[in-house]
Each structure stands twice: as structure tokens, then as C-alpha cells.
PDB file of C-alpha atoms in Angstrom:
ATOM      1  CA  UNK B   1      -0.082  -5.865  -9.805  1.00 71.00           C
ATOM      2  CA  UNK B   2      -1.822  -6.989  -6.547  1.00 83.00           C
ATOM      3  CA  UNK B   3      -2.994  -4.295  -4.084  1.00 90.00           C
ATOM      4  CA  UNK B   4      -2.826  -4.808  -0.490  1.00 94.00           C
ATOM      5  CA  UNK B   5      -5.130  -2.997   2.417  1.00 95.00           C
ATOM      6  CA  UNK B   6      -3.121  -3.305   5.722  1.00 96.00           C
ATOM      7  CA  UNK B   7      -5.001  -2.130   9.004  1.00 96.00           C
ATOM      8  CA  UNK B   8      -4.215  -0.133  11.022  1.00 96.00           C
ATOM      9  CA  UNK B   9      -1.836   2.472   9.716  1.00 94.00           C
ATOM     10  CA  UNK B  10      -0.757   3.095  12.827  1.00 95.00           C
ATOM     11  CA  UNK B  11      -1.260   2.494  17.023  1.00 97.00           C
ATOM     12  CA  UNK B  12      -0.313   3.347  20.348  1.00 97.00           C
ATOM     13  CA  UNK B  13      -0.271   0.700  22.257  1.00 97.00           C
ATOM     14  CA  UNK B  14       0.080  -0.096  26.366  1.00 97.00           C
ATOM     15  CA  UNK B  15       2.715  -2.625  27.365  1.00 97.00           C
ATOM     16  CA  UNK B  16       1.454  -6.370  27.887  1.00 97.00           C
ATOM     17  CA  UNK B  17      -1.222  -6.227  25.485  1.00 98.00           C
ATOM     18  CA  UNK B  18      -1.616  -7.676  22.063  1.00 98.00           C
ATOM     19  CA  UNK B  19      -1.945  -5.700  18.661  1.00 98.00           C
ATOM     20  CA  UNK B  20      -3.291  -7.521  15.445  1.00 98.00           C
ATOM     21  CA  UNK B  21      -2.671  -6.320  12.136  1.00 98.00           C
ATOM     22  CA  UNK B  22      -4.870  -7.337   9.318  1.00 98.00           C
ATOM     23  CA  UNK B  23      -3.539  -8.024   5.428  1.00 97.00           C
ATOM     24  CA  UNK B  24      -6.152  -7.920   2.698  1.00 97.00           C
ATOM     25  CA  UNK B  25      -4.747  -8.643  -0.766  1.00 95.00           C
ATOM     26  CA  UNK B  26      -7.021  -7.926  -3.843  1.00 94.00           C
ATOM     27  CA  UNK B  27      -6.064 -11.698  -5.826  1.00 92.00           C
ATOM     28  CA  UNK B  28      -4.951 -14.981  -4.780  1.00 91.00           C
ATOM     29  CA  UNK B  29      -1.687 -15.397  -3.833  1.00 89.00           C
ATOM     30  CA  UNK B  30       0.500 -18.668  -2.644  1.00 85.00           C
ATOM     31  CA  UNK B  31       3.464 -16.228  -0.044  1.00 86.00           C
ATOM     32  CA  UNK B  32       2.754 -13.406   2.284  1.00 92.00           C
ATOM     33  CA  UNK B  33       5.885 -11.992   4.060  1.00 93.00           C
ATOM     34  CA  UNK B  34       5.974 -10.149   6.927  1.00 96.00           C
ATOM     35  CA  UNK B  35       8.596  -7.590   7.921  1.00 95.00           C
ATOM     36  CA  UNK B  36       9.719  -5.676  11.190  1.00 96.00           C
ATOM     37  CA  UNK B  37      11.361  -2.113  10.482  1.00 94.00           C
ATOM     38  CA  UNK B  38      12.834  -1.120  13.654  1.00 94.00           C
ATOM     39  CA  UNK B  39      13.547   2.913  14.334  1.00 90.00           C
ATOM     40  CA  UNK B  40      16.275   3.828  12.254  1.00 85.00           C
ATOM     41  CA  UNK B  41      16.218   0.349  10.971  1.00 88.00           C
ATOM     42  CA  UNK B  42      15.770  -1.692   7.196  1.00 89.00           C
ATOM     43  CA  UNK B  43      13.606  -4.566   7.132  1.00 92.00           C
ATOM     44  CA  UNK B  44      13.698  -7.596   8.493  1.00 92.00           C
ATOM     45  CA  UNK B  45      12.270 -11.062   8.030  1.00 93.00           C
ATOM     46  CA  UNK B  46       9.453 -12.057  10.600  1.00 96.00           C
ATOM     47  CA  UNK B  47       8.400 -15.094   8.862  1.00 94.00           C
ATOM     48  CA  UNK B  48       6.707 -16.178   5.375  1.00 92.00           C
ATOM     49  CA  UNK B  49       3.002 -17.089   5.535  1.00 91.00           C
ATOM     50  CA  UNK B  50       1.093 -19.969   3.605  1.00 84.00           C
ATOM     51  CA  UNK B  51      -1.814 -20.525   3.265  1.00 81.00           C
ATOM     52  CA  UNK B  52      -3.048 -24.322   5.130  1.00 78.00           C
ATOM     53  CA  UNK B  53       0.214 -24.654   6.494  1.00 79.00           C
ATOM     54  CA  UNK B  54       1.788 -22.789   9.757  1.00 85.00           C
ATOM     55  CA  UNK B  55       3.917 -19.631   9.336  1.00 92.00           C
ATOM     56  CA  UNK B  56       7.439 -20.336   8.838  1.00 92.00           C
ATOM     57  CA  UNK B  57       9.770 -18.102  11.524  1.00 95.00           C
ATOM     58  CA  UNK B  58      12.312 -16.408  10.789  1.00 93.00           C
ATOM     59  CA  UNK B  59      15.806 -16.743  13.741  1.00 92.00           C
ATOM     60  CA  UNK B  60      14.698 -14.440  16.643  1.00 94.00           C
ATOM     61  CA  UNK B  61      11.266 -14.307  15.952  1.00 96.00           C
ATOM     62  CA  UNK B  62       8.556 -17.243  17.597  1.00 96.00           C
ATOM     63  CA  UNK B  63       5.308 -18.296  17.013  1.00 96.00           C
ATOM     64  CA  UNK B  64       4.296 -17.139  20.284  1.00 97.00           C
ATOM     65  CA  UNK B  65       5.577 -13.733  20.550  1.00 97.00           C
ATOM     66  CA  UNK B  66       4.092 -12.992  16.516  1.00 98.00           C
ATOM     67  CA  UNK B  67       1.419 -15.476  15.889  1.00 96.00           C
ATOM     68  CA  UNK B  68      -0.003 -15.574  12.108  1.00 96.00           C
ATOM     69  CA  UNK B  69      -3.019 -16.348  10.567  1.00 93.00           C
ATOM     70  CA  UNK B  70      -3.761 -17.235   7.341  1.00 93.00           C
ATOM     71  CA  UNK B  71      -7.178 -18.415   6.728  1.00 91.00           C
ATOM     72  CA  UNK B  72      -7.494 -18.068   2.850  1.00 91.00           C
ATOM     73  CA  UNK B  73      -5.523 -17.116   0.036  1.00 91.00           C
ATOM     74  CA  UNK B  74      -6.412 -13.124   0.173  1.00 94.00           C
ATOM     75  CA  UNK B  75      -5.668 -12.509   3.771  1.00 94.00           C
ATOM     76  CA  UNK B  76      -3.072 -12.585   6.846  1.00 95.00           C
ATOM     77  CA  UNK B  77      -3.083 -11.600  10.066  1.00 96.00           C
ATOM     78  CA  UNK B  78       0.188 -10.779  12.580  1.00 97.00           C
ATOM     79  CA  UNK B  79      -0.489 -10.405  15.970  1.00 98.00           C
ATOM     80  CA  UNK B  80       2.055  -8.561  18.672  1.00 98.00           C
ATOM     81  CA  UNK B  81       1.614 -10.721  21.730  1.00 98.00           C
ATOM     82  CA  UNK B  82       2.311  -9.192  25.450  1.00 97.00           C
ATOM     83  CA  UNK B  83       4.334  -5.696  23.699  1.00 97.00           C
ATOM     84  CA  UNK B  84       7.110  -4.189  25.173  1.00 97.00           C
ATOM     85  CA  UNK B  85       8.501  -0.603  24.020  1.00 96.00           C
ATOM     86  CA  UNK B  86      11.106  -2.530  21.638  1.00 96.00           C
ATOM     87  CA  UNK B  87       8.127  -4.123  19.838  1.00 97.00           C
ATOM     88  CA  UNK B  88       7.830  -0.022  18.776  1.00 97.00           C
ATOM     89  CA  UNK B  89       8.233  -0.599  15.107  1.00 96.00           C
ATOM     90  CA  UNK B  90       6.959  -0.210  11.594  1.00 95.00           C
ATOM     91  CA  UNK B  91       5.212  -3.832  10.577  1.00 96.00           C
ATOM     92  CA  UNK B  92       4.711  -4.303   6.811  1.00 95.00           C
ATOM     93  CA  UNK B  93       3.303  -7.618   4.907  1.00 95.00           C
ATOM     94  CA  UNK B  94       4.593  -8.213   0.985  1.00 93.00           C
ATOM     95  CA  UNK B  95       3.364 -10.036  -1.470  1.00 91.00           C
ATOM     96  CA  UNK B  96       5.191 -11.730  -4.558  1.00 81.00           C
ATOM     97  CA  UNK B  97       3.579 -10.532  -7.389  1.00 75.00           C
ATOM     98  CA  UNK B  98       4.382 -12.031 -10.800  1.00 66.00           C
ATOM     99  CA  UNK B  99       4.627  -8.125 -12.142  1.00 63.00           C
ATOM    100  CA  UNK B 100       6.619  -5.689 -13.801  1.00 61.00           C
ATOM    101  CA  UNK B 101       7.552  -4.765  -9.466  1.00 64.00           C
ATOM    102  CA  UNK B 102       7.913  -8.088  -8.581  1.00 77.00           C
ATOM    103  CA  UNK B 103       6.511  -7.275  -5.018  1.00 85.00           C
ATOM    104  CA  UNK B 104       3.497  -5.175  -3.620  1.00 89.00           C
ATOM    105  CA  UNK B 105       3.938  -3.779  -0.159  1.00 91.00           C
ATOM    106  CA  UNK B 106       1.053  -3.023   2.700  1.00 92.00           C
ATOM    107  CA  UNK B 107       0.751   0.585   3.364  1.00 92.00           C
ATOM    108  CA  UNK B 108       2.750  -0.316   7.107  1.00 93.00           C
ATOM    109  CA  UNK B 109       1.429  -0.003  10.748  1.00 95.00           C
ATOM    110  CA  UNK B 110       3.305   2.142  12.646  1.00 95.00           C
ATOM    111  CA  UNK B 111       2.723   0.863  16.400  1.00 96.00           C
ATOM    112  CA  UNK B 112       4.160   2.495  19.288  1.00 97.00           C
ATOM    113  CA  UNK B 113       4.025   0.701  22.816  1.00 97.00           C
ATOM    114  CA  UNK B 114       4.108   2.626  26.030  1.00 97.00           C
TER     115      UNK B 114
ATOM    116  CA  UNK L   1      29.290  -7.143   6.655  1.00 62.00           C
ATOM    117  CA  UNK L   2      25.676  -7.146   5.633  1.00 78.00           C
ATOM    118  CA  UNK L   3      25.300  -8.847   2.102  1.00 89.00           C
ATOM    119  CA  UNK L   4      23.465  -5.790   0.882  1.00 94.00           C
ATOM    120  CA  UNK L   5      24.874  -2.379   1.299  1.00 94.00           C
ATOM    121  CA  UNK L   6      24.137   1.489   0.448  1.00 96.00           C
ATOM    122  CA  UNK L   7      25.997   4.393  -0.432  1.00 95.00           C
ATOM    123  CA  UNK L   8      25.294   7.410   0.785  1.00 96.00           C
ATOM    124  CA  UNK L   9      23.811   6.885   3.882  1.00 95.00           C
ATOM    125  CA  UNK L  10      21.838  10.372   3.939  1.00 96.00           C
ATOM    126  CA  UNK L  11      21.909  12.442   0.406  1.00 97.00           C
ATOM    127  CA  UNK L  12      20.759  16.173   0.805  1.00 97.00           C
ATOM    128  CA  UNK L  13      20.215  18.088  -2.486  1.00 97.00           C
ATOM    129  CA  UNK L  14      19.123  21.336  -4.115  1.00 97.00           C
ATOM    130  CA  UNK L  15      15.721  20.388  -6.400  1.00 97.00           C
ATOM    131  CA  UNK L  16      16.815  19.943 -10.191  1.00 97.00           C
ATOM    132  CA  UNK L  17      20.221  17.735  -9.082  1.00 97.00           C
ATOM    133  CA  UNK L  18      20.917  14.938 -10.881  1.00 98.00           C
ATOM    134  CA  UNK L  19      21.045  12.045  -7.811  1.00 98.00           C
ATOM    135  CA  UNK L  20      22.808   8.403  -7.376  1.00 98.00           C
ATOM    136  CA  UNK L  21      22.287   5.846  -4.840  1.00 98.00           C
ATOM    137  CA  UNK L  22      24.361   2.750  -5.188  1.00 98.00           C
ATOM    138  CA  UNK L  23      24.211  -0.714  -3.712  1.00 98.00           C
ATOM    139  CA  UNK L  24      26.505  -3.607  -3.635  1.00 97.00           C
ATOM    140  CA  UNK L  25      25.984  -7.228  -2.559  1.00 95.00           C
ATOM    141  CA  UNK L  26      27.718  -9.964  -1.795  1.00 92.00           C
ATOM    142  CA  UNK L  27      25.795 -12.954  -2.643  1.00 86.00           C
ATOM    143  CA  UNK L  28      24.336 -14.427  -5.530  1.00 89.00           C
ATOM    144  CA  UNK L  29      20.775 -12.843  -6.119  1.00 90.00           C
ATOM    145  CA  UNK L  30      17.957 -13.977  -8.868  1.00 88.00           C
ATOM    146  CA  UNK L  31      16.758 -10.380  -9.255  1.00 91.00           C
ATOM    147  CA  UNK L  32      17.711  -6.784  -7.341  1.00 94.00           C
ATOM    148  CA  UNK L  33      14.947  -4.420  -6.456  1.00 94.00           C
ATOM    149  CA  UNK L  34      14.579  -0.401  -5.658  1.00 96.00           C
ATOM    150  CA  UNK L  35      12.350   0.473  -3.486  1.00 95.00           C
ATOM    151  CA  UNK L  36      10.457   3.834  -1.892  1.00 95.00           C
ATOM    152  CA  UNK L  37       9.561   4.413   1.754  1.00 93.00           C
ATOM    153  CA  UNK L  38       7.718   7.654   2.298  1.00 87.00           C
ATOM    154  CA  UNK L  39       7.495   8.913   6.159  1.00 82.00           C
ATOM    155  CA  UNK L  40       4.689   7.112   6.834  1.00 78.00           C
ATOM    156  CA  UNK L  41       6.198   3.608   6.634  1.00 81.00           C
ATOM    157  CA  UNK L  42       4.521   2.337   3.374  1.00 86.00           C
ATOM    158  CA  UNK L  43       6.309   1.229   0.574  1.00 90.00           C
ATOM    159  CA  UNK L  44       6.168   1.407  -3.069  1.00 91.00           C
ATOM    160  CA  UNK L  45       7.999  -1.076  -5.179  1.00 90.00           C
ATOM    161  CA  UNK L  46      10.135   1.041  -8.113  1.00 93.00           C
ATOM    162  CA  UNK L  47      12.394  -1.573 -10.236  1.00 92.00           C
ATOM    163  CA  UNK L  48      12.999  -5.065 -10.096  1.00 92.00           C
ATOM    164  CA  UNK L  49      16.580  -5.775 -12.312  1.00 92.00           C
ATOM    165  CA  UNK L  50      18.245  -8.849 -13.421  1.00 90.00           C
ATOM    166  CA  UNK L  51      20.345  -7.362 -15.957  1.00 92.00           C
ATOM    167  CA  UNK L  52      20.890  -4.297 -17.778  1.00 94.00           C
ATOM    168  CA  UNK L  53      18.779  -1.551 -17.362  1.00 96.00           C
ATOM    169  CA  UNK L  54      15.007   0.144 -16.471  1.00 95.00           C
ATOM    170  CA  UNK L  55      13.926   3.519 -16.972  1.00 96.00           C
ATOM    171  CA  UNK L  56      11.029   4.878 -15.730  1.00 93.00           C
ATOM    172  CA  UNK L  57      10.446   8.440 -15.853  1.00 96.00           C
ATOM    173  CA  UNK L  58      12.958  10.850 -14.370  1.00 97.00           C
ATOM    174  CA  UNK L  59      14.135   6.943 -12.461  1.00 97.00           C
ATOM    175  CA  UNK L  60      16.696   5.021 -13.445  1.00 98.00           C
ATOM    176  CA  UNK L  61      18.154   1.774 -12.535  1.00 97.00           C
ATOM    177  CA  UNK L  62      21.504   0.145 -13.203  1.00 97.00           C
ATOM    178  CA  UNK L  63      22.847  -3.264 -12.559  1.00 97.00           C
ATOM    179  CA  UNK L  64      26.071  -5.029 -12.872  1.00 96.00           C
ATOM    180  CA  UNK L  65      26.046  -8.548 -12.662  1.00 93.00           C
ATOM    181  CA  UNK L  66      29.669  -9.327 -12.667  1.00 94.00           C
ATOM    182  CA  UNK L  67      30.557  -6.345 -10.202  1.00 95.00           C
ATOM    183  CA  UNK L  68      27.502  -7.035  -8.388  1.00 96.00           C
ATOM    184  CA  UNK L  69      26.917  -3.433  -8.012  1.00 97.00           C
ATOM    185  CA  UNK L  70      23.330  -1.559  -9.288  1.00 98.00           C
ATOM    186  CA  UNK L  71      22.761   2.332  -9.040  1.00 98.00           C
ATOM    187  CA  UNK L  72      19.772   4.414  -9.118  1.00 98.00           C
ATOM    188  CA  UNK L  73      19.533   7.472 -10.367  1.00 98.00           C
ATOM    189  CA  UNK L  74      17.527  10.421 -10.234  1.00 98.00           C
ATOM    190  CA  UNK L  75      17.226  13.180 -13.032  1.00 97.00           C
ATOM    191  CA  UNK L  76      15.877  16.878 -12.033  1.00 97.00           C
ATOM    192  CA  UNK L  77      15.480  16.033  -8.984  1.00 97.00           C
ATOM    193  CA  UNK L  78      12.686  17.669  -6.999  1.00 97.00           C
ATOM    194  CA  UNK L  79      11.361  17.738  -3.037  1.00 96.00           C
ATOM    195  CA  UNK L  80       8.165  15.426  -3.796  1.00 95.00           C
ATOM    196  CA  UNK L  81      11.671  12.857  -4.668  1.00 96.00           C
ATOM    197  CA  UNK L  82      12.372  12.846  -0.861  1.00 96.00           C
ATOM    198  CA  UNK L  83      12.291   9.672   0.655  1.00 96.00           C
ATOM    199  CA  UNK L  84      14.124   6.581   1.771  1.00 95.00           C
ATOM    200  CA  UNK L  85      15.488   4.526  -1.413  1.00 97.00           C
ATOM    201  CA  UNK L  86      16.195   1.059  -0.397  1.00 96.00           C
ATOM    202  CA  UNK L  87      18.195  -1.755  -2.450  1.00 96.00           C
ATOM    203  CA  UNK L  88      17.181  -5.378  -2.010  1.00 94.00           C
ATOM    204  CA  UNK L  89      17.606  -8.519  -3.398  1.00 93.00           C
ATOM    205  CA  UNK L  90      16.730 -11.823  -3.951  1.00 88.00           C
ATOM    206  CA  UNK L  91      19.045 -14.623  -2.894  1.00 84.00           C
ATOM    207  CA  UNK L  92      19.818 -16.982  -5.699  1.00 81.00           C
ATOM    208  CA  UNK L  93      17.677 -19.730  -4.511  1.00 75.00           C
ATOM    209  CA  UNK L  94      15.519 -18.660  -1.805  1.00 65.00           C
ATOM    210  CA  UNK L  95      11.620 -18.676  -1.368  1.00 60.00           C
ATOM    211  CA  UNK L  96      11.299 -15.314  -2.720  1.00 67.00           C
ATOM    212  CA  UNK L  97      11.944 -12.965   0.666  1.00 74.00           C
ATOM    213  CA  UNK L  98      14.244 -10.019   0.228  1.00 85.00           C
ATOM    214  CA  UNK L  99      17.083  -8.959   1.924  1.00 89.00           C
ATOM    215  CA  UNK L 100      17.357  -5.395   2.855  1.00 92.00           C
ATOM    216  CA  UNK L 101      20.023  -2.563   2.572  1.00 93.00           C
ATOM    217  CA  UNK L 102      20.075   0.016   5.238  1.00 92.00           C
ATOM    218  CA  UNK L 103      18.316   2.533   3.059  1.00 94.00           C
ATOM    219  CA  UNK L 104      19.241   6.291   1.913  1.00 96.00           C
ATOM    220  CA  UNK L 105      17.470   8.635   3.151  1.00 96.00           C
ATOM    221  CA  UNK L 106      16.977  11.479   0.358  1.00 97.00           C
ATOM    222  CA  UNK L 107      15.904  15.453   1.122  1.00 97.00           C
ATOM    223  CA  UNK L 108      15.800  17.411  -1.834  1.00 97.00           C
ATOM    224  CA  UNK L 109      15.748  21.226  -1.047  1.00 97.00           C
ATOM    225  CA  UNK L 110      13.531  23.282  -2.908  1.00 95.00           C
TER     226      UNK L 110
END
């Protein structure tokens, strides 16, 4: 199944600046997801990535606040625009794989604004 | 009511216990999946079910279509086990995102 390096692993982070987080997948693939995992929190939907095409957003979450890119068919970016504490969160990107799993997962970034 | 949920919320139990999680849904799903979240944050995928069952190792995993109900279980138990387990699934239909349960957090005691 695919394997994904997702940088960094973790961040502190002042308030009202930007973090990006990078998603390198080791094979082509069509969908990225990205997820939010608030403290305490399961996963939620930030929006599904293709590539050529814009991100599609999930309710709550806008293009502004979490732009994506997605330049190629191996790699995605999510930015954290202008953080505030409650951006303090786990951030993981998924891929669909066509495996045994079904999905792969990025190793997380734990980012923590202050 | 969230579509997916998970019983127990937080498991504690003495290394060698035989364990289940279990997770019901609500909706229609194309396929349910088990997953592992050490402290750290990532995640490893463990099962993906449509029917039946999957064994791998000392893991188990149980669905029930018509009850809409899956279970995993644990055999001999031990403290590397400790994690959160989390049950998600795919909505009959969708573009392949998951939809989370709450988790259940796991400590196994040596």
C-alpha cells in the first residue's frame, strides 16, 4: 500500500501566522483527504484534494482560512492561515489506497498555536 | 446522534485480557474500517470489512451488516496494544472520505 511522508510532525506556532504542512505520497494517486483532530476530538473532514482542480471544502472549513495545494499527483500541501489557539490540533492527510487497508494515513502534525 | 458510535469510551486492562471495542452506525456504508492512533497523532490503518470477518494476528474484526454493528477484538492483550481504536466508515455512495467514531482509548496494564 502507498506510504505517505507528512512534514512536520509537529509545531508551535505564534498566533496570526501561517503553518504549511507538506504531503508526499510514494505512487500516484487521484484523492488526498485532509483531516482536523481537535483535543479530545475524532476526525473531521477539511476538504478532499484533486489534483488540476481546486480543493473541495468541507461545511465550516474555507479556502481562505486552509488553502490547498496540489501540484501533481504525489503531493499536497495544507496551509493554516492567520492561527488562533483553536487551530491547536492534530492535522492528518489520507490517501485511498486500492489495498488490503483501504487507506494510508500521514504520520500527523501536531501544531500548537500560542 | 453521530452516525458512527463507540463503546467503551476508555477500556483499562490487565496485559493478557481478552478486549472488545464495538461500533454501531446508522447509515448505509460501502465498507467499515479499524483504525490505530498511537500518542503521537499518526495513524495506522488495521481492517477494512464489508462482510464477515478479518483476522490478523492477535486482531480481530467483526461485522454485521443487517445489525449494522462490527467489533474488534483483542486476544492476550499486552501494553504495546495501548492506543486509541477508532471505527469508521464509508457512506454508501460517497467519494471515498470516512466518517469517524469518537475513538476508545485503550491502556493495558502490565
Amino acid at each position: 500500500s502507498a506510504v505517505i511522508s507528512q512534514k512536520p510532525s509537529r509545531d508551535i506556532c505564534q498566533r496570526g501566522t501561517s503553518l504549511t504542512i507538506q504531503c508526499q505520497v510514494d505512487s500516484q494517486v487521484t484523492m488526498m483527504f485532509w483531516y482536523r483532530q481537535q483535543p479530545g476530538q475524532s476526525l473531521t473532514l477539511i476538504a478532499t484534494a484533486n489534483q488540476g482542480s481546486e480543493a473541495t471544502y468541507e461545511s465550516g472549513f474555507v479556502i481562505d482560512k486552509f488553502p490547498i495545494s496540489r501540484p501533481n499527483l504525489t503531493f499536497s500541501t495544507l496551509t493554516v492561515s492567520n492561527m488562533s489557539p483553536e487551530d491547536s490540533s492534530i492535522y492528518l492527510c489520507s490517501v485511498g489506497t486500492g489495498s488490503y487497508y483501504g487507506y494510508t494515513f500521514g504520520s500527523g502534525t501536531r501544531l500548537t498555536v500560542v | 446522534k453521530n452516525e458512527v458510535e463507540q463503546s467503551p469510551q476508555n477500556l483499562t486492562a490487565q496485559e493478557g485480557e481478552f478486549i472488545t471495542i464495538n461500533c454501531s452506525y446508522s447509515v448505509g456504508i460501502s465498507a467499515l474500517h479499524w483504525l490505530q492512533q498511537h500518542p503521537g497523532g499518526g495513524i495506522v490503518s488495521l481492517f477494512m470489512l464489508s462482510s464477515g470477518k478479518k483476522k490478523h494476528g492477535r486482531l480481530i474484526a467483526t461485522i454485521n451488516i443487517q445489525e449494522k454493528h462490527s467489533s474488534l477484538h483483542i486476544t492476550a492483550s499486552h501494553p504495546r496494544d495501548s492506543a486509541v481504536y477508532i471505527c469508521a466508515v464509508r457512506l454508501s455512495g460517497s467519494a471515498r472520505q470516512l466518517t469517524f467514531g469518537s475513538g476508545t482509548q485503550l491502556t493495558v496494564l502490565p
